Amino acid sequence: MKTLETEQLPEGSFQGAFGDPLKIPTDKPSVVFLGRSNSGKSSLLRSFFRNSSLVRTSSKPGSTITLNAYLYRSLYFIDTPGFGYAKRSRWERDVLSEMISLYLEQASTIKAGILTLDCLREPEEEESYIAELFRSHRSPLILALTKTDRLNQKELSAVRKRAAVYEEFYHAVIPLSSVKRSGLEYLLRFFGSLY
Ligand SMILES: Nc1nc2c(ncn2[C@@H]2O[C@H](COP(=O)(O)OP(=O)(O)O)[C@@H](O)[C@H]2O)c(=O)[nH]1
Ligand SMILES: [Mg+2]
């Protein structure tokens, strides 16, 4: 896999943290980053900016409870709170998933979604639910299988085989590593097709 050089990447800017999804600006198309807590959403999002430190990551997993908006060229990238975090109370989890679904249902400016999943995990009910939401809105959803730097060659080829199986349900399935900066070109080209 090729690694992505940072010089060609744009500088981004933070546009705000929104507790109310209906307050997210809608003057530009957006790409939403979704996925379980700790699946690598924020790390992936930050790898597309030269000034990557602008992306807020929290050291406490699952503690982001706002939708964070960043300007990437003429698109908004929206980082969402992770779902399925077991240590959160049921109430909090329900509020979070409601906030995410409300945003998806209301925002007609959402152009695409990036769903992150640790490459060692398999998609479960939550992933299928998001895939279904995007299908019903006719918006492309890309499954990003993250953290492939943790795999040896044999494991990597097993992940690629699984990726081919999932392809039926997603616009694309991309194994990648934000740490190694590998596997990111497809997404970069995809973003380029949206603005
Ligand atoms: N080895 C490895 N670790 C990663 C990668 N991406 C994220 N992580 C780690 O996984 C943890 C969760 O990442 P984060 O981006 O905060 O996940 P989020 O909760 O989905 O936003 C952090 O400790 C990251 O350093 C990756 O590509 N490779
Ligand atoms: Mg995050």
Short mmCIF file of C-alpha atoms and ligand atoms in Angstrom, two decimals:
data_model
loop_
_atom_site.label_atom_id
_atom_site.label_comp_id
_atom_site.label_asym_id
_atom_site.label_seq_id
_atom_site.Cartn_x
_atom_site.Cartn_y
_atom_site.Cartn_z
CA MET A 1 0.00 0.00 0.00
CA LYS A 2 1.23 3.48 -0.84
CA THR A 3 1.65 6.04 1.90
CA LEU A 4 0.12 9.46 1.61
CA GLU A 5 2.38 12.53 1.65
CA THR A 6 1.12 15.42 3.72
CA GLU A 7 2.29 18.34 1.53
CA GLN A 8 -0.54 17.92 -0.96
CA LEU A 9 -3.18 18.03 1.77
CA PRO A 10 -5.24 21.12 2.54
CA GLU A 11 -5.21 23.08 5.75
CA GLY A 12 -8.51 22.63 7.51
CA SER A 13 -10.35 24.74 10.02
CA PHE A 14 -12.54 23.86 12.94
CA GLN A 15 -16.12 25.01 12.36
CA GLY A 16 -17.69 24.20 15.69
CA ALA A 17 -18.92 21.50 18.06
CA PHE A 18 -22.66 20.96 17.84
CA GLY A 19 -24.81 19.31 20.47
CA ASP A 20 -27.84 20.00 18.30
CA PRO A 21 -27.39 18.39 14.88
CA LEU A 22 -29.87 20.85 13.37
CA LYS A 23 -27.42 23.70 14.02
CA ILE A 24 -24.72 22.24 11.78
CA PRO A 25 -24.16 24.60 8.83
CA THR A 26 -25.74 23.43 5.60
CA ASP A 27 -24.18 25.92 3.16
CA LYS A 28 -21.73 23.26 1.92
CA PRO A 29 -21.99 19.53 1.28
CA SER A 30 -20.73 17.33 4.09
CA VAL A 31 -19.11 13.97 4.63
CA VAL A 32 -19.97 12.28 7.92
CA PHE A 33 -17.52 10.03 9.76
CA LEU A 34 -19.34 7.37 11.76
CA GLY A 35 -18.37 4.28 13.68
CA ARG A 36 -17.98 2.62 17.03
CA SER A 37 -16.00 4.35 19.74
CA ASN A 38 -12.32 3.68 19.27
CA SER A 39 -12.75 2.47 15.70
CA GLY A 40 -10.47 5.23 14.40
CA LYS A 41 -12.90 7.91 13.11
CA SER A 42 -11.04 10.95 14.41
CA SER A 43 -7.63 9.53 13.48
CA LEU A 44 -8.82 8.88 9.94
CA LEU A 45 -10.40 12.31 9.62
CA ARG A 46 -7.25 14.04 10.82
CA SER A 47 -5.07 12.21 8.29
CA PHE A 48 -6.63 14.28 5.47
CA PHE A 49 -5.39 17.61 6.86
CA ARG A 50 -1.90 19.06 6.75
CA ASN A 51 -2.62 20.73 10.08
CA SER A 52 -3.93 17.48 11.54
CA SER A 53 -3.68 18.71 15.13
CA LEU A 54 -6.85 20.73 14.56
CA VAL A 55 -8.92 17.56 14.95
CA ARG A 56 -10.07 17.08 18.50
CA THR A 57 -9.46 13.62 19.82
CA SER A 58 -10.31 12.74 23.33
CA SER A 59 -8.05 10.63 25.48
CA LYS A 60 -11.06 9.19 27.25
CA PRO A 61 -12.72 6.82 24.78
CA GLY A 62 -16.32 7.54 24.00
CA SER A 63 -16.36 10.93 25.69
CA THR A 64 -17.10 13.05 22.61
CA ILE A 65 -20.75 13.97 22.76
CA THR A 66 -20.89 16.62 20.08
CA LEU A 67 -20.81 16.55 16.31
CA ASN A 68 -17.58 18.34 15.34
CA ALA A 69 -17.41 20.12 12.00
CA TYR A 70 -14.22 20.82 10.01
CA LEU A 71 -13.81 22.58 6.71
CA TYR A 72 -12.01 20.40 4.16
CA ARG A 73 -11.65 22.38 0.91
CA SER A 74 -15.30 23.15 0.07
CA LEU A 75 -16.76 20.29 2.11
CA TYR A 76 -17.58 19.89 5.76
CA PHE A 77 -16.19 16.82 7.47
CA ILE A 78 -18.37 15.89 10.44
CA ASP A 79 -16.90 13.81 13.25
CA THR A 80 -19.57 12.03 15.27
CA PRO A 81 -19.63 10.52 18.75
CA GLY A 82 -18.84 6.82 18.67
CA PHE A 83 -21.74 4.49 19.18
CA GLY A 84 -21.82 1.16 20.93
CA TYR A 85 -19.52 2.21 23.73
CA ALA A 86 -20.33 -0.33 26.41
CA LYS A 87 -19.35 1.79 29.42
CA ARG A 88 -21.85 4.50 28.58
CA SER A 89 -25.23 4.29 30.20
CA ARG A 90 -28.07 3.01 28.10
CA TRP A 91 -29.71 6.44 28.28
CA GLU A 92 -26.62 8.15 26.95
CA ARG A 93 -26.27 5.63 24.15
CA ASP A 94 -29.87 6.18 23.10
CA VAL A 95 -29.44 9.95 23.07
CA LEU A 96 -26.31 9.60 20.97
CA SER A 97 -27.74 7.27 18.39
CA GLU A 98 -30.80 9.49 18.19
CA MET A 99 -28.61 12.54 17.62
CA ILE A 100 -26.73 10.79 14.82
CA SER A 101 -29.88 9.48 13.14
CA LEU A 102 -31.58 12.84 13.45
CA TYR A 103 -28.66 14.49 11.71
CA LEU A 104 -28.67 11.89 8.94
CA GLU A 105 -32.39 12.24 8.45
CA GLN A 106 -32.51 16.04 8.49
CA ALA A 107 -29.37 17.00 6.64
CA SER A 108 -30.05 16.96 2.94
CA THR A 109 -26.52 18.25 2.41
CA ILE A 110 -24.85 14.99 3.47
CA LYS A 111 -23.03 13.76 0.38
CA ALA A 112 -21.48 10.62 1.80
CA GLY A 113 -20.58 8.70 4.92
CA ILE A 114 -17.37 7.02 6.03
CA LEU A 115 -18.06 4.19 8.46
CA THR A 116 -14.97 3.10 10.37
CA LEU A 117 -14.58 -0.41 11.76
CA ASP A 118 -11.51 -1.96 13.36
CA CYS A 119 -10.27 -4.43 10.73
CA LEU A 120 -10.24 -7.18 13.36
CA ARG A 121 -13.97 -6.82 13.93
CA GLU A 122 -16.90 -7.84 11.79
CA PRO A 123 -19.81 -5.51 10.97
CA GLU A 124 -22.68 -6.01 13.39
CA GLU A 125 -26.20 -4.72 13.87
CA GLU A 126 -25.07 -1.09 14.28
CA GLU A 127 -23.11 -1.11 11.03
CA SER A 128 -26.04 -2.68 9.15
CA TYR A 129 -28.35 -0.03 10.60
CA ILE A 130 -26.13 2.78 9.29
CA ALA A 131 -25.76 1.05 5.92
CA GLU A 132 -29.55 0.87 5.71
CA LEU A 133 -29.95 4.56 6.62
CA PHE A 134 -27.57 5.60 3.85
CA ARG A 135 -29.19 3.26 1.36
CA SER A 136 -32.59 4.77 2.10
CA HIS A 137 -31.14 8.26 1.52
CA ARG A 138 -29.34 7.06 -1.63
CA SER A 139 -26.06 8.40 -0.27
CA PRO A 140 -22.82 6.45 -0.69
CA LEU A 141 -21.40 4.89 2.47
CA ILE A 142 -17.80 3.67 2.48
CA LEU A 143 -16.67 1.08 5.00
CA ALA A 144 -13.13 1.88 6.18
CA LEU A 145 -11.45 -1.12 7.81
CA THR A 146 -8.98 0.66 10.08
CA LYS A 147 -5.69 -0.16 11.85
CA THR A 148 -4.33 -2.57 9.23
CA ASP A 149 -0.81 -1.71 10.45
CA ARG A 150 -1.52 -4.15 13.28
CA LEU A 151 -1.76 -7.08 10.87
CA ASN A 152 0.83 -9.38 9.36
CA GLN A 153 0.66 -10.29 5.66
CA LYS A 154 -1.46 -13.37 6.23
CA GLU A 155 -3.97 -11.50 8.38
CA LEU A 156 -4.07 -8.68 5.85
CA SER A 157 -5.01 -11.02 3.03
CA ALA A 158 -7.75 -12.50 5.23
CA VAL A 159 -9.10 -8.97 5.83
CA ARG A 160 -9.03 -8.29 2.07
CA LYS A 161 -11.09 -11.43 1.48
CA ARG A 162 -13.65 -10.34 4.06
CA ALA A 163 -13.69 -6.85 2.52
CA ALA A 164 -14.73 -8.36 -0.82
CA VAL A 165 -17.69 -10.04 0.89
CA TYR A 166 -18.87 -6.78 2.50
CA GLU A 167 -18.69 -4.90 -0.81
CA GLU A 168 -22.24 -5.83 -1.66
CA PHE A 169 -23.50 -3.62 1.18
CA TYR A 170 -21.29 -0.55 0.79
CA HIS A 171 -20.23 1.87 -1.92
CA ALA A 172 -16.68 0.61 -1.29
CA VAL A 173 -14.76 -1.26 1.40
CA ILE A 174 -11.26 0.07 2.04
CA PRO A 175 -8.66 -1.48 4.37
CA LEU A 176 -6.39 1.31 5.63
CA SER A 177 -4.09 2.57 8.35
CA SER A 178 -4.09 6.13 9.67
CA VAL A 179 -0.84 5.43 11.54
CA LYS A 180 1.03 4.21 8.43
CA ARG A 181 -0.99 6.60 6.24
CA SER A 182 -1.67 3.76 3.83
CA GLY A 183 -4.81 2.94 1.87
CA LEU A 184 -5.92 6.59 1.93
CA GLU A 185 -5.74 7.43 -1.81
CA TYR A 186 -9.14 6.02 -2.66
CA LEU A 187 -10.83 8.25 -0.09
CA LEU A 188 -8.83 11.26 -1.22
CA ARG A 189 -10.00 10.71 -4.82
CA PHE A 190 -13.53 10.11 -3.60
CA PHE A 191 -13.58 13.42 -1.67
CA GLY A 192 -12.25 15.11 -4.83
CA SER A 193 -15.30 13.84 -6.72
CA LEU A 194 -17.64 15.59 -4.24
CA TYR A 195 -16.50 19.20 -4.51
N1 LIG B 1 -2.39 1.02 15.25
C1 LIG B 1 -3.31 1.92 14.90
N2 LIG B 1 -4.03 2.55 15.84
C2 LIG B 1 -4.96 3.45 15.45
C3 LIG B 1 -5.20 3.75 14.08
N3 LIG B 1 -6.20 4.66 14.01
C4 LIG B 1 -6.55 4.94 15.29
N4 LIG B 1 -5.81 4.21 16.15
C5 LIG B 1 -5.88 4.24 17.62
O1 LIG B 1 -7.16 3.79 18.04
C6 LIG B 1 -7.64 4.56 19.13
C7 LIG B 1 -8.97 5.22 18.78
O2 LIG B 1 -8.79 6.11 17.70
P1 LIG B 1 -9.77 7.35 17.47
O3 LIG B 1 -9.41 7.94 16.16
O4 LIG B 1 -9.77 8.26 18.64
O5 LIG B 1 -11.17 6.58 17.39
P2 LIG B 1 -12.65 7.17 17.44
O6 LIG B 1 -13.15 6.96 18.83
O7 LIG B 1 -13.42 6.30 16.47
O8 LIG B 1 -12.60 8.60 17.00
C8 LIG B 1 -6.54 5.58 19.45
O9 LIG B 1 -5.74 5.08 20.48
C9 LIG B 1 -5.77 5.66 18.14
O10 LIG B 1 -4.43 6.02 18.34
C10 LIG B 1 -4.40 3.07 13.09
O11 LIG B 1 -4.51 3.28 11.88
N5 LIG B 1 -3.49 2.18 13.57
MG MG B 2 -13.32 10.33 17.90
#
